[in-house]
Tab-separated table of C-alpha atoms in Angstrom:
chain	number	residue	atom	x	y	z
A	86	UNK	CA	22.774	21.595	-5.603
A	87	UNK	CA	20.936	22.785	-2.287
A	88	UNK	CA	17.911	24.164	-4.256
A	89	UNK	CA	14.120	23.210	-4.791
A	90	UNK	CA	15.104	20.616	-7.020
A	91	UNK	CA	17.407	18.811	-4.481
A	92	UNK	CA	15.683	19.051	-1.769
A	93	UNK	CA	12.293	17.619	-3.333
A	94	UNK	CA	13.987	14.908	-4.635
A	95	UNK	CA	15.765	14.184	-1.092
A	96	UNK	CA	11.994	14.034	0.365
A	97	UNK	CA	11.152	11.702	-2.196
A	98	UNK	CA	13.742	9.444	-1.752
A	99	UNK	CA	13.465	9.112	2.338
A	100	UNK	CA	10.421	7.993	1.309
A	101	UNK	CA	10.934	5.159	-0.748
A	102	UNK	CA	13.912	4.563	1.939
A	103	UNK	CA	10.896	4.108	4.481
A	104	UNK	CA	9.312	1.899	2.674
A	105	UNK	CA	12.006	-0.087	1.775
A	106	UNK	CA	12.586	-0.555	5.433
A	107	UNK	CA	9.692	-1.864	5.674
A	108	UNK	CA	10.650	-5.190	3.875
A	109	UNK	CA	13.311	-5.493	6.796
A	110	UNK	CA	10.882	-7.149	8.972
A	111	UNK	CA	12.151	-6.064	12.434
A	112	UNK	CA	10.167	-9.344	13.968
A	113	UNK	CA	12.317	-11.502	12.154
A	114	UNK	CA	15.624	-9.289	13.667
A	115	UNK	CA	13.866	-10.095	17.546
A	116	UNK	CA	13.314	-14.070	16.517
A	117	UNK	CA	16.953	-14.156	15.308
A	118	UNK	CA	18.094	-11.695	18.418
A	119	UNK	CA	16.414	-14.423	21.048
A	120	UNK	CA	17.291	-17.185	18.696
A	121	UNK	CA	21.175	-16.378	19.293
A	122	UNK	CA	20.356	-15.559	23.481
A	123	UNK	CA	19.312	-19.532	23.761
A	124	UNK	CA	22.200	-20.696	21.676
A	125	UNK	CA	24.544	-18.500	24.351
A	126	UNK	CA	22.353	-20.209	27.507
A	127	UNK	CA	22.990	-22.920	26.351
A	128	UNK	CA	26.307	-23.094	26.249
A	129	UNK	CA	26.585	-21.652	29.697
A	130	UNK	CA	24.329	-24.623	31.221
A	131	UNK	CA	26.784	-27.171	28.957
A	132	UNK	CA	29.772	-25.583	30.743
A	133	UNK	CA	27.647	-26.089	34.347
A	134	UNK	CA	27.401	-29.646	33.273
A	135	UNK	CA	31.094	-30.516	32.244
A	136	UNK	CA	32.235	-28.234	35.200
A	137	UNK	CA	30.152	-30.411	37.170
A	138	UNK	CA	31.409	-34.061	35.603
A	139	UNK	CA	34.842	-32.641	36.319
A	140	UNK	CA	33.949	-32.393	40.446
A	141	UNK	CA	32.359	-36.012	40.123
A	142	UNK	CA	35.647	-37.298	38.397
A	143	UNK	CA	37.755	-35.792	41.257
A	144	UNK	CA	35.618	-37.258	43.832
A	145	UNK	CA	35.905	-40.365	42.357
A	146	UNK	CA	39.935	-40.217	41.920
A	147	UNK	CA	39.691	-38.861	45.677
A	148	UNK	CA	37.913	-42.284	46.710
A	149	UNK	CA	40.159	-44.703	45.297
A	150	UNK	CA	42.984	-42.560	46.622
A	151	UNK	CA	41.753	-42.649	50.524
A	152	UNK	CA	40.447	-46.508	49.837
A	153	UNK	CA	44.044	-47.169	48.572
A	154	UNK	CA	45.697	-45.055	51.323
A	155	UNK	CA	43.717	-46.839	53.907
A	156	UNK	CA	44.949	-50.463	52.583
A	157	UNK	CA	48.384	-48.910	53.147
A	158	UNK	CA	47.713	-48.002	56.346
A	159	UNK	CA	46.743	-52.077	56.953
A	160	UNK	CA	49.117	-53.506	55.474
A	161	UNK	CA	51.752	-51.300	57.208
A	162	UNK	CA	50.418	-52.200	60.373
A	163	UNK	CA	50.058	-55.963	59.456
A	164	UNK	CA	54.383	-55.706	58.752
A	165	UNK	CA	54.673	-54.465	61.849
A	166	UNK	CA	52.821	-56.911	63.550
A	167	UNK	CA	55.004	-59.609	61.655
A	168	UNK	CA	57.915	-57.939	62.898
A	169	UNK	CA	58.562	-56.698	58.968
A	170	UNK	CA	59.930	-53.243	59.668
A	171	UNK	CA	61.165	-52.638	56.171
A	172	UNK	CA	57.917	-53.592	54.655
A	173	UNK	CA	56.106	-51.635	57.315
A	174	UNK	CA	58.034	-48.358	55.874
A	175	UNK	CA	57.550	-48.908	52.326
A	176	UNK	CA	53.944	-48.885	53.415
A	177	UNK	CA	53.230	-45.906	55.138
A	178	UNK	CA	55.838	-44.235	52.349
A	179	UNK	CA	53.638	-45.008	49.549
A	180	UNK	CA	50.332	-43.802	51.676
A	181	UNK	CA	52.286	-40.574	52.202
A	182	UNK	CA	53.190	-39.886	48.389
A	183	UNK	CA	49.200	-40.930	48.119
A	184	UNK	CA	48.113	-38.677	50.518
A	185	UNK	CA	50.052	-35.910	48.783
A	186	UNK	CA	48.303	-36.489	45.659
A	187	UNK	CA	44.801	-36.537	47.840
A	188	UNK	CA	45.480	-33.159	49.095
A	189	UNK	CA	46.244	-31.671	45.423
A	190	UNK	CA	43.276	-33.343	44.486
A	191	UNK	CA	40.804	-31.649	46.899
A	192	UNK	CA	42.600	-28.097	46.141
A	193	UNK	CA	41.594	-28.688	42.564
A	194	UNK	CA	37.779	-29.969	43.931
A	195	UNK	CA	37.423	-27.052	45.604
A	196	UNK	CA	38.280	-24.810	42.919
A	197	UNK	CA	36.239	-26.695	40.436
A	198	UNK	CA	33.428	-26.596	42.805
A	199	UNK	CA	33.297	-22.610	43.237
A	200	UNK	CA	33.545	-22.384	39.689
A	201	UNK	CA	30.750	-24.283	39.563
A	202	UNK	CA	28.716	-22.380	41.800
A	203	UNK	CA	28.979	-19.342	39.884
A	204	UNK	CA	28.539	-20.839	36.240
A	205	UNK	CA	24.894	-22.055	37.918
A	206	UNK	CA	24.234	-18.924	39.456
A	207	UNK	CA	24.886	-17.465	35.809
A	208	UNK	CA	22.972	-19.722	33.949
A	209	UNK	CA	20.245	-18.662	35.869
A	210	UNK	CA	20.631	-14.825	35.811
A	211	UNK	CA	20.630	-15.755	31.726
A	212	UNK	CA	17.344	-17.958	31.459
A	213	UNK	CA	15.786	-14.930	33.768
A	214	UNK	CA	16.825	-12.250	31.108
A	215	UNK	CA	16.021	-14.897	28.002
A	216	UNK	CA	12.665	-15.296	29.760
A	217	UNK	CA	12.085	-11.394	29.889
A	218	UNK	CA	13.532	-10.978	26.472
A	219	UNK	CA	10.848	-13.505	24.939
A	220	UNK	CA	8.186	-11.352	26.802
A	221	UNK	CA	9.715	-8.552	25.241
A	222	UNK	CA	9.788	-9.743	22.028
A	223	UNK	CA	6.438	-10.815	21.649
A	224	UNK	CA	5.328	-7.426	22.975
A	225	UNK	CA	7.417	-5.742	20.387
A	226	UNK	CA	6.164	-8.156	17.693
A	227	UNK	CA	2.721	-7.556	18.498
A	228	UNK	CA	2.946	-3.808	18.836
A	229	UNK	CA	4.423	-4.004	15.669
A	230	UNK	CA	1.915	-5.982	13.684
A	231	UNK	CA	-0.325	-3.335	14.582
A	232	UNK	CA	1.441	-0.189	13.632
A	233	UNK	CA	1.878	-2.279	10.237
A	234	UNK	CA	-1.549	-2.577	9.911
A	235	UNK	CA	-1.884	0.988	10.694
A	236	UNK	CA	0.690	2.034	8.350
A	237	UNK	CA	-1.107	0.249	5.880
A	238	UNK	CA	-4.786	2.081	6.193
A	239	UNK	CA	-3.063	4.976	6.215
A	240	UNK	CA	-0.629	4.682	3.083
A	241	UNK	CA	-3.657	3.542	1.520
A	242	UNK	CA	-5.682	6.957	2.094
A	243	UNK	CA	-2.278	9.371	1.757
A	244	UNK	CA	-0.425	7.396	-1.223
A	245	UNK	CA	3.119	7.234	-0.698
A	246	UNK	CA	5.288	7.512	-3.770
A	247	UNK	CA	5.840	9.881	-6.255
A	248	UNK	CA	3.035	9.439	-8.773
A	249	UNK	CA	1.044	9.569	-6.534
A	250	UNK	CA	1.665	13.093	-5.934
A	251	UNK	CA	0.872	13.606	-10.018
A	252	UNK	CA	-2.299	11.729	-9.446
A	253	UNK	CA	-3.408	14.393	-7.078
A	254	UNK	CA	-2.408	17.227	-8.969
A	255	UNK	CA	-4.044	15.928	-12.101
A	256	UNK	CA	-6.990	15.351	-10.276
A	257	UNK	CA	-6.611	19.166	-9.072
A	258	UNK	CA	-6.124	20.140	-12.834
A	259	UNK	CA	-8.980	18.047	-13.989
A	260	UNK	CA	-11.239	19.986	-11.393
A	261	UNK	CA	-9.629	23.550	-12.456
A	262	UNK	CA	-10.692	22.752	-16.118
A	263	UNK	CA	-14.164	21.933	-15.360
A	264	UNK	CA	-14.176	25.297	-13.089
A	265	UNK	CA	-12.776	26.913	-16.384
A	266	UNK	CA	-15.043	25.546	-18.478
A	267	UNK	CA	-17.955	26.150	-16.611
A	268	UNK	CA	-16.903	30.007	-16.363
A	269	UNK	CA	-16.254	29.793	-20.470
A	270	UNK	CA	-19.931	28.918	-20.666
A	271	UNK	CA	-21.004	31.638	-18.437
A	272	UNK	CA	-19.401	33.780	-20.151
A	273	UNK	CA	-20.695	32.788	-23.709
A	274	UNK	CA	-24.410	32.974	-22.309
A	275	UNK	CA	-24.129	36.737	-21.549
A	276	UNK	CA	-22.516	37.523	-24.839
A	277	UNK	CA	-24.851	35.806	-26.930
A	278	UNK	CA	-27.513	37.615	-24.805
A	279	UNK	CA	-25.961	40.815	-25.342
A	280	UNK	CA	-25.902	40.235	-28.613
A	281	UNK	CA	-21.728	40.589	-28.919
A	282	UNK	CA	-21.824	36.954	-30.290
A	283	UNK	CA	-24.141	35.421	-33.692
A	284	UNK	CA	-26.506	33.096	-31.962
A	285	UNK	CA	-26.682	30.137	-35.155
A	286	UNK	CA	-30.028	28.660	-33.296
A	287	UNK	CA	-32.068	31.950	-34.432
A	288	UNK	CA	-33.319	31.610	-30.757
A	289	UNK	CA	-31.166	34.922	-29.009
A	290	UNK	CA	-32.075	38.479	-30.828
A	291	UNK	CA	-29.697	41.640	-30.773
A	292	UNK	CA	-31.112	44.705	-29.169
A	293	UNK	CA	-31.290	46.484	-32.388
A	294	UNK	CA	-33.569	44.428	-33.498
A	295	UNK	CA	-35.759	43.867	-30.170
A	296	UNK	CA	-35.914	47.798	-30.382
A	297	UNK	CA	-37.394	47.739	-34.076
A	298	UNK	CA	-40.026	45.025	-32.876
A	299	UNK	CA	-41.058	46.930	-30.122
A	300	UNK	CA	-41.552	50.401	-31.827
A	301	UNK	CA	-43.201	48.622	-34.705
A	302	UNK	CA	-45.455	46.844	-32.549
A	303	UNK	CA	-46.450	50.385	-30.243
A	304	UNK	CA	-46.915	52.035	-33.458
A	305	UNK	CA	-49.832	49.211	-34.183
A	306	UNK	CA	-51.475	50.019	-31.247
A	307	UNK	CA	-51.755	53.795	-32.010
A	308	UNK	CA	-52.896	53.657	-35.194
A	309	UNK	CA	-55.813	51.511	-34.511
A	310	UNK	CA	-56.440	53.521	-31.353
A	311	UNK	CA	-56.688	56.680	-33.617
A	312	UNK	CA	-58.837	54.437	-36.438
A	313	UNK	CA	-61.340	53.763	-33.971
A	314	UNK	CA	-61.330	57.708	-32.709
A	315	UNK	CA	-62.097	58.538	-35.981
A	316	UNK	CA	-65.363	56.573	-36.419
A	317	UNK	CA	-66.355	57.447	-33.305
A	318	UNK	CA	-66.648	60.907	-34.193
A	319	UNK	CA	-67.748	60.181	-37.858
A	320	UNK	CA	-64.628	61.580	-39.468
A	321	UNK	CA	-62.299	60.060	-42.133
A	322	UNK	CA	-60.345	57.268	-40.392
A	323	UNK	CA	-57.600	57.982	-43.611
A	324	UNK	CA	-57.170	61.479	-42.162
A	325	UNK	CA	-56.645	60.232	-39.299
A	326	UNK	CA	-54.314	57.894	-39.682
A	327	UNK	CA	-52.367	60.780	-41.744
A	328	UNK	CA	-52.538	63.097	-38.731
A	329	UNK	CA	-51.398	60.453	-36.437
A	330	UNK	CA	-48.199	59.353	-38.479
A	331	UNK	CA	-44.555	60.092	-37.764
A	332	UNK	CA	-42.307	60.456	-34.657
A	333	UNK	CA	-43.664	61.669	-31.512
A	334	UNK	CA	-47.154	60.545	-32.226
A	335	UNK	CA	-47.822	60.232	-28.498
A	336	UNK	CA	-47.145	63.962	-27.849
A	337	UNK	CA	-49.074	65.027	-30.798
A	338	UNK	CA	-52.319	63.326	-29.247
A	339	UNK	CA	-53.257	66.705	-27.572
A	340	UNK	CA	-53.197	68.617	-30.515
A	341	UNK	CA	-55.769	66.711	-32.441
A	342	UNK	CA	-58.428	66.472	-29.333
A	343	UNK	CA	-59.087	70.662	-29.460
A	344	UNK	CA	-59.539	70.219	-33.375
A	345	UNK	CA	-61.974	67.300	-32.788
A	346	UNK	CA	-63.894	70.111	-30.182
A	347	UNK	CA	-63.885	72.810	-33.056
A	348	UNK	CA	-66.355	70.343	-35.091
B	124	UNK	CA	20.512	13.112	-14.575
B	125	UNK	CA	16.739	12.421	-14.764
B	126	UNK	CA	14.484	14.761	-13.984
B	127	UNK	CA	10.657	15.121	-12.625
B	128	UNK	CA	8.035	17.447	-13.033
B	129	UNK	CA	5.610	16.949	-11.318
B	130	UNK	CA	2.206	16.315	-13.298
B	131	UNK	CA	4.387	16.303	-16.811
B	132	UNK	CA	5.999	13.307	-16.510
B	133	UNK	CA	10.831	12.994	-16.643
B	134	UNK	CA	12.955	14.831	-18.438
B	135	UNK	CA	16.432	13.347	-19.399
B	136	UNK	CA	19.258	15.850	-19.477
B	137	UNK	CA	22.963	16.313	-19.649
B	138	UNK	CA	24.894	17.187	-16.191
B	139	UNK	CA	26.794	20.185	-18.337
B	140	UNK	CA	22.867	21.553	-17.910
B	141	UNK	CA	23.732	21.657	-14.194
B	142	UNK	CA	25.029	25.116	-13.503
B	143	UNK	CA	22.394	27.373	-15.425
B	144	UNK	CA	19.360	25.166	-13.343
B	145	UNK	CA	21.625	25.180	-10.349
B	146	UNK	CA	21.569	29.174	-10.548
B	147	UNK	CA	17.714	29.084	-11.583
B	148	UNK	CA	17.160	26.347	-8.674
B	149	UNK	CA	19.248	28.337	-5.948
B	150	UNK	CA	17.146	31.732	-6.682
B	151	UNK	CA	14.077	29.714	-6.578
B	152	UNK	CA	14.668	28.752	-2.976
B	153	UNK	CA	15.467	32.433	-1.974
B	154	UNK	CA	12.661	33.706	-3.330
B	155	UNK	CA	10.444	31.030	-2.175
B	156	UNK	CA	12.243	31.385	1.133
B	157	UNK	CA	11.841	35.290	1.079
B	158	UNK	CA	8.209	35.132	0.098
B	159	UNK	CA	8.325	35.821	-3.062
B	160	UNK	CA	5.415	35.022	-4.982
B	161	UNK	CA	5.803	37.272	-8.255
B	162	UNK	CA	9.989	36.374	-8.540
B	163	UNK	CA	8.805	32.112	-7.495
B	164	UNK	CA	6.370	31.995	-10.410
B	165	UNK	CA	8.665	34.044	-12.761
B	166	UNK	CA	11.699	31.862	-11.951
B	167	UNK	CA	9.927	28.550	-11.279
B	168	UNK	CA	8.639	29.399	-15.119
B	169	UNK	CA	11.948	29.775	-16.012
B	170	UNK	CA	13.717	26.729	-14.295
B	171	UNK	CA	10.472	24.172	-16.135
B	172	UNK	CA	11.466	25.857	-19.537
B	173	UNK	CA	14.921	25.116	-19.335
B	174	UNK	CA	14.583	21.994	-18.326
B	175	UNK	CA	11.903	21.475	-21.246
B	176	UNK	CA	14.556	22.860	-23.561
B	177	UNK	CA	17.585	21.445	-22.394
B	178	UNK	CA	16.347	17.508	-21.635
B	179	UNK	CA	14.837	15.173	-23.391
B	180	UNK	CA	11.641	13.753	-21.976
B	181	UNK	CA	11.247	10.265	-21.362
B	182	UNK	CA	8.653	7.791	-22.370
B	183	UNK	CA	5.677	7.514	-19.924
B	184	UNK	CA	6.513	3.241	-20.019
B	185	UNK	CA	9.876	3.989	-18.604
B	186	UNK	CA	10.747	3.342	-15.041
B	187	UNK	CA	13.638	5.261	-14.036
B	188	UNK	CA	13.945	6.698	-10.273
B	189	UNK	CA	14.478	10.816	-10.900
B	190	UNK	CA	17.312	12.015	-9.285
B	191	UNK	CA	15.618	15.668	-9.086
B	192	UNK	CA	12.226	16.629	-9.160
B	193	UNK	CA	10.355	19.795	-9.545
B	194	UNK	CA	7.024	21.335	-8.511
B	195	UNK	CA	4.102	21.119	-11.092
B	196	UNK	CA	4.001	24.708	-13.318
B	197	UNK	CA	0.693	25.415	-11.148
B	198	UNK	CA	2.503	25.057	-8.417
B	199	UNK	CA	1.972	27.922	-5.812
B	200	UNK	CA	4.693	29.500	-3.482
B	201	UNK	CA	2.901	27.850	-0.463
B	202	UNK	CA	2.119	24.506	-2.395
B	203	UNK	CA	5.842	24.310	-2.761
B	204	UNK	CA	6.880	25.463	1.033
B	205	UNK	CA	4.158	22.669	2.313
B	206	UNK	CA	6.130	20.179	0.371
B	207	UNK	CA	9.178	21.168	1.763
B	208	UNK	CA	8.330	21.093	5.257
B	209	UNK	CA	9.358	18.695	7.508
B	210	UNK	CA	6.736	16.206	7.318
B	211	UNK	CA	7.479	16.066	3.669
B	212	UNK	CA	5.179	15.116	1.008
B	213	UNK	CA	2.802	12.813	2.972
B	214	UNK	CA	2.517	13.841	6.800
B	215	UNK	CA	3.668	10.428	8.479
């Protein structure tokens, strides 16, 4: 499925994936990260220190050795001066197996002593990049502190998961309805004044009937108009009033004035 | 396979449903992807009945994540294009 459906539903969940990332505090991860790079440094500068306890043993061994190889020497010179040959040559034999051992002895000093050297040198290199890693860190872990609080104001205006989407579209439906109902009552005002719909208050009248009212009420006005003609000029207001009656009264008006002048 | 629409609440249905929404689905992106607006509203119409008729809809207590999820009814062609642009539902 590669349609609206799918790919909706993808959106939705890389959403909730983002947030659930969010519980994978990444501060914790750099803490661990820098925990792990002292553990490491640590070990280097324990490796310095038995490199270094090696060297010392050697040294010593290398002491006793010459000390020993010197007594030798004495006592070798001692047999000679007794006139002890023999004894004079097991001397300086022993010094030389001795002296043997001596020189394998400083080989292995000298070798133990480079290595030393560079496991220092590394050690340091290491507490320089632990150092700058801590900086790091803390940078990081601020920065981040603050995009979470950022995060935070802004899920809090946008809304993140799904129903929240609803929310706003029911809020966007609630509003449509009042627009709709609002147009509805429009609506019903102008056909209640146009007399389309009953109005059950009594209050609204059809034109029909406005029409009657206001004929009936002109045609008040023109028969009193012709009553009080009438007694002006002495006549009959009855036969006036007759004369005056029916459609078209207004147009008639000028007929009765010349009879009046005939009198 | 639980379904959303959006503003009506999840729909269960049965996966044998699948290929007459997939077919109603897939046109829905063409035409929504065309520009469409008449054949959007006519299909996205028919794609929300069918899944009316064909699922059963959950109870508004449950709590189930929706595997697929549909635009409200109301929904317009550009409504539904926002949502499915890159910045997704909520612009990050």
């Amino acid at each position: 499925m590669s349609g609206v459906m799918k790919r909706m539903g993808m959106i939705f969940r890389a959403k909730a994936n983002k947030a659930l990332d969010r519980a994978e505090d990444p501060r914790e991860t750099l803490d661990y990260s820098y925990q792990k790079q002292l553990e490491l440094l640590q070990k280097v500068r324990r490796g310095v220190a038995d490199v270094a306890t090696s060297r010392k043993r050697l040294e010593l061994q290398l002491n006793q050795l010459q000390q020993q190889s010197s007594k030798l020497e004495d006592q070798g010179r001692k047999a000679l001066a007794l006139g002890r040959e023999d004894l004079a040559r097991e001397a300086l034999s022993r010094r030389a197996a001795l002296q043997q051992q001596v020189t394998d002895l400083e080989t292995q000093h000298t070798t133990l002593q480079g290595e030393e050297e560079k496991l220092t040198l590394a050690a340091q290199r290491l507490q320089a990049k632990v150092d700058a890693f801590r900086t790091k860190k803390e940078t990081i872990k601020a920065t981040y502190t603050a995009a979470q609080a950022q995060t935070r104001i802004g899920e809090a205006f946008s809304g993140i998961s799904e129903e929240m989407g609803d929310v706003g579209l029911a809020i966007q439906r609630a509003e449509d309805k009042t627009a709709q109902l609002q147009a509805r009552a429009g609506a019903i005002d102008e056909l209640l004044a146009s007399g389309a719909l009953d109005d059950p208050s009594g209050m609204q009248k059809d034109d029909l009937q406005a029409e009657l009212d206001r004929l009936s009420g002109g045609t008040d006005v023109e028969l009193e108009l012709q009553r009080m003609k009438a007694e002006l000029a002495g006549g009959s207001p009855q036969q006036a009033i007759e004369g005056g009656t029916g459609q078209g009264q207004t147009q008639q008006q000028p007929q009765d004035t010349p009879r009046f002048d005939k009198q | 396979m639980i379904v959303r629409i959006m503003g009506e609440g999840q729909v269960e249905l049965d996966d044998v449903h699948l290929t007459e929404l997939n077919r109603l689905d897939d046109e829905l992106l063409a035409e929504m992807e065309s520009g469409d607006g008449d054949g959007f509203r006519r299909t996205l119409n028919a794609l929300l009945d069918a899944v009316r008729r064909l699922g059963t809809p959950l109870p508004d207590e449950a709590l189930e994540p929706s595997e697929l999820i549909l635009p409200s009814p109301d929904a317009t062609l550009e409504e539904v294009r926002e949502l499915l642009s890159d910045d997704g539902l909520i612009p990050s």
